[in-house]
Amino acid sequence: DTAVNKTIINMNPKTQAEFDEFQKALVERIQKCQSSRPYVQFLDKFIRELALPMKDVEVRKFASTLTALANEKQKAGRDSKSKKKTNKKAAVVTAPSSQKVDINDYSRGYEDFDDFM
């Protein structure tokens, strides 16, 4: 833990690869606290503080990324709930051949035109 903390403190990323390594180390360290009660509030404040010096366009892009992630999680949650509910296939019931209705038989006295006006 202290080795990771010292590594994070000593990091000064300049290239994309260095930023990727820095991001991985930060995420690993921060996610260790996710079972803590104030974790969500911490992330909210942390992200806000990180975004304060950013341009509005950059913040909107970041917000769009978070919105897309939230939508994906919501859809995954809905899909998992619907799979639980629809695991049983609906049985198709057909009438015995003696009870089938002849759809071409117009002699049954259905005169819809008499009810018109």
Short mmCIF file of C-alpha atoms in Angstrom, two decimals:
data_model
loop_
_atom_site.label_atom_id
_atom_site.label_comp_id
_atom_site.label_asym_id
_atom_site.label_seq_id
_atom_site.Cartn_x
_atom_site.Cartn_y
_atom_site.Cartn_z
CA ASP A 1 0.00 0.00 0.00
CA THR A 2 2.70 2.50 0.92
CA ALA A 3 4.71 1.43 -2.13
CA VAL A 4 1.71 2.22 -4.35
CA ASN A 5 1.20 5.56 -2.56
CA LYS A 6 4.86 6.48 -2.98
CA THR A 7 4.68 5.43 -6.63
CA ILE A 8 1.61 7.60 -7.20
CA ILE A 9 3.19 10.56 -5.43
CA ASN A 10 6.41 10.23 -7.45
CA MET A 11 4.62 9.90 -10.79
CA ASN A 12 4.81 12.89 -13.11
CA PRO A 13 3.12 11.67 -16.32
CA LYS A 14 3.87 13.36 -19.62
CA THR A 15 3.09 10.77 -22.30
CA GLN A 16 -0.17 8.91 -22.92
CA ALA A 17 1.39 5.67 -21.69
CA GLU A 18 2.51 7.38 -18.46
CA PHE A 19 -0.97 8.85 -17.96
CA ASP A 20 -2.50 5.40 -18.51
CA GLU A 21 -0.19 3.95 -15.85
CA PHE A 22 -0.98 6.88 -13.51
CA GLN A 23 -4.72 6.42 -14.07
CA LYS A 24 -4.48 2.69 -13.37
CA ALA A 25 -2.59 3.29 -10.10
CA LEU A 26 -5.07 5.99 -8.97
CA VAL A 27 -8.11 3.87 -9.78
CA GLU A 28 -6.61 0.89 -7.98
CA ARG A 29 -5.91 2.98 -4.89
CA ILE A 30 -9.24 4.82 -4.84
CA GLN A 31 -11.34 1.70 -5.48
CA LYS A 32 -9.90 0.11 -2.34
CA CYS A 33 -12.16 2.52 -0.44
CA GLN A 34 -15.38 1.80 -2.36
CA SER A 35 -16.93 -0.24 0.44
CA SER A 36 -16.69 2.78 2.74
CA ARG A 37 -19.92 4.64 3.39
CA PRO A 38 -18.84 8.15 2.24
CA TYR A 39 -17.23 6.80 -0.97
CA VAL A 40 -19.90 8.14 -3.36
CA GLN A 41 -19.82 11.60 -1.77
CA PHE A 42 -16.02 11.54 -1.97
CA LEU A 43 -16.14 10.72 -5.69
CA ASP A 44 -18.71 13.45 -6.30
CA LYS A 45 -16.53 16.09 -4.64
CA PHE A 46 -13.32 14.67 -6.12
CA ILE A 47 -14.62 14.75 -9.69
CA ARG A 48 -16.02 18.23 -9.17
CA GLU A 49 -12.67 19.53 -7.91
CA LEU A 50 -10.86 17.89 -10.82
CA ALA A 51 -13.29 19.45 -13.32
CA LEU A 52 -13.21 23.01 -11.93
CA PRO A 53 -10.18 24.19 -13.93
CA MET A 54 -11.38 22.47 -17.12
CA LYS A 55 -13.08 24.26 -20.02
CA ASP A 56 -16.85 23.89 -20.32
CA VAL A 57 -16.49 21.80 -23.49
CA GLU A 58 -14.19 19.37 -21.66
CA VAL A 59 -16.59 19.12 -18.72
CA ARG A 60 -19.51 18.45 -21.08
CA LYS A 61 -17.52 15.68 -22.78
CA PHE A 62 -16.77 14.17 -19.40
CA ALA A 63 -20.43 14.49 -18.36
CA SER A 64 -21.47 12.82 -21.61
CA THR A 65 -19.14 9.91 -20.86
CA LEU A 66 -20.66 9.51 -17.39
CA THR A 67 -24.20 9.73 -18.80
CA ALA A 68 -23.40 7.03 -21.35
CA LEU A 69 -21.99 4.82 -18.58
CA ALA A 70 -25.10 5.37 -16.45
CA ASN A 71 -27.34 4.47 -19.41
CA GLU A 72 -25.35 1.28 -20.06
CA LYS A 73 -25.64 0.27 -16.40
CA GLN A 74 -29.36 1.03 -16.38
CA LYS A 75 -29.90 -1.04 -19.53
CA ALA A 76 -27.86 -3.92 -18.12
CA GLY A 77 -29.95 -3.80 -14.95
CA ARG A 78 -33.18 -3.84 -16.94
CA ASP A 79 -31.93 -6.68 -19.14
CA SER A 80 -30.94 -8.80 -16.15
CA LYS A 81 -34.34 -8.21 -14.52
CA SER A 82 -36.22 -9.06 -17.71
CA LYS A 83 -34.17 -12.24 -18.21
CA LYS A 84 -35.14 -13.37 -14.72
CA LYS A 85 -38.81 -12.76 -15.46
CA THR A 86 -38.89 -14.24 -18.97
CA ASN A 87 -36.90 -17.43 -18.43
CA LYS A 88 -40.12 -19.42 -18.75
CA LYS A 89 -41.37 -19.67 -22.29
CA ALA A 90 -45.03 -18.98 -22.83
CA ALA A 91 -46.91 -22.06 -23.94
CA VAL A 92 -48.79 -21.74 -27.21
CA VAL A 93 -52.23 -23.23 -26.86
CA THR A 94 -54.12 -24.23 -29.97
CA ALA A 95 -57.75 -25.21 -30.15
CA PRO A 96 -58.61 -28.75 -31.12
CA SER A 97 -59.52 -29.13 -34.78
CA SER A 98 -63.21 -29.58 -33.90
CA GLN A 99 -63.33 -26.09 -32.32
CA LYS A 100 -61.47 -24.18 -35.02
CA VAL A 101 -63.37 -21.33 -36.62
CA ASP A 102 -63.66 -21.15 -40.37
CA ILE A 103 -62.66 -17.59 -41.15
CA ASN A 104 -64.14 -17.80 -44.64
CA ASP A 105 -67.64 -18.72 -43.39
CA TYR A 106 -69.83 -15.60 -43.64
CA SER A 107 -73.13 -17.37 -42.94
CA ARG A 108 -73.07 -16.87 -39.18
CA GLY A 109 -75.23 -13.77 -39.27
CA TYR A 110 -72.60 -11.13 -38.57
CA GLU A 111 -74.07 -8.13 -40.28
CA ASP A 112 -71.92 -5.22 -39.33
CA PHE A 113 -73.52 -2.96 -41.90
CA ASP A 114 -76.85 -2.93 -40.07
CA ASP A 115 -75.24 -1.10 -37.15
CA PHE A 116 -73.90 1.68 -39.33
CA MET A 117 -75.59 4.99 -38.40
#
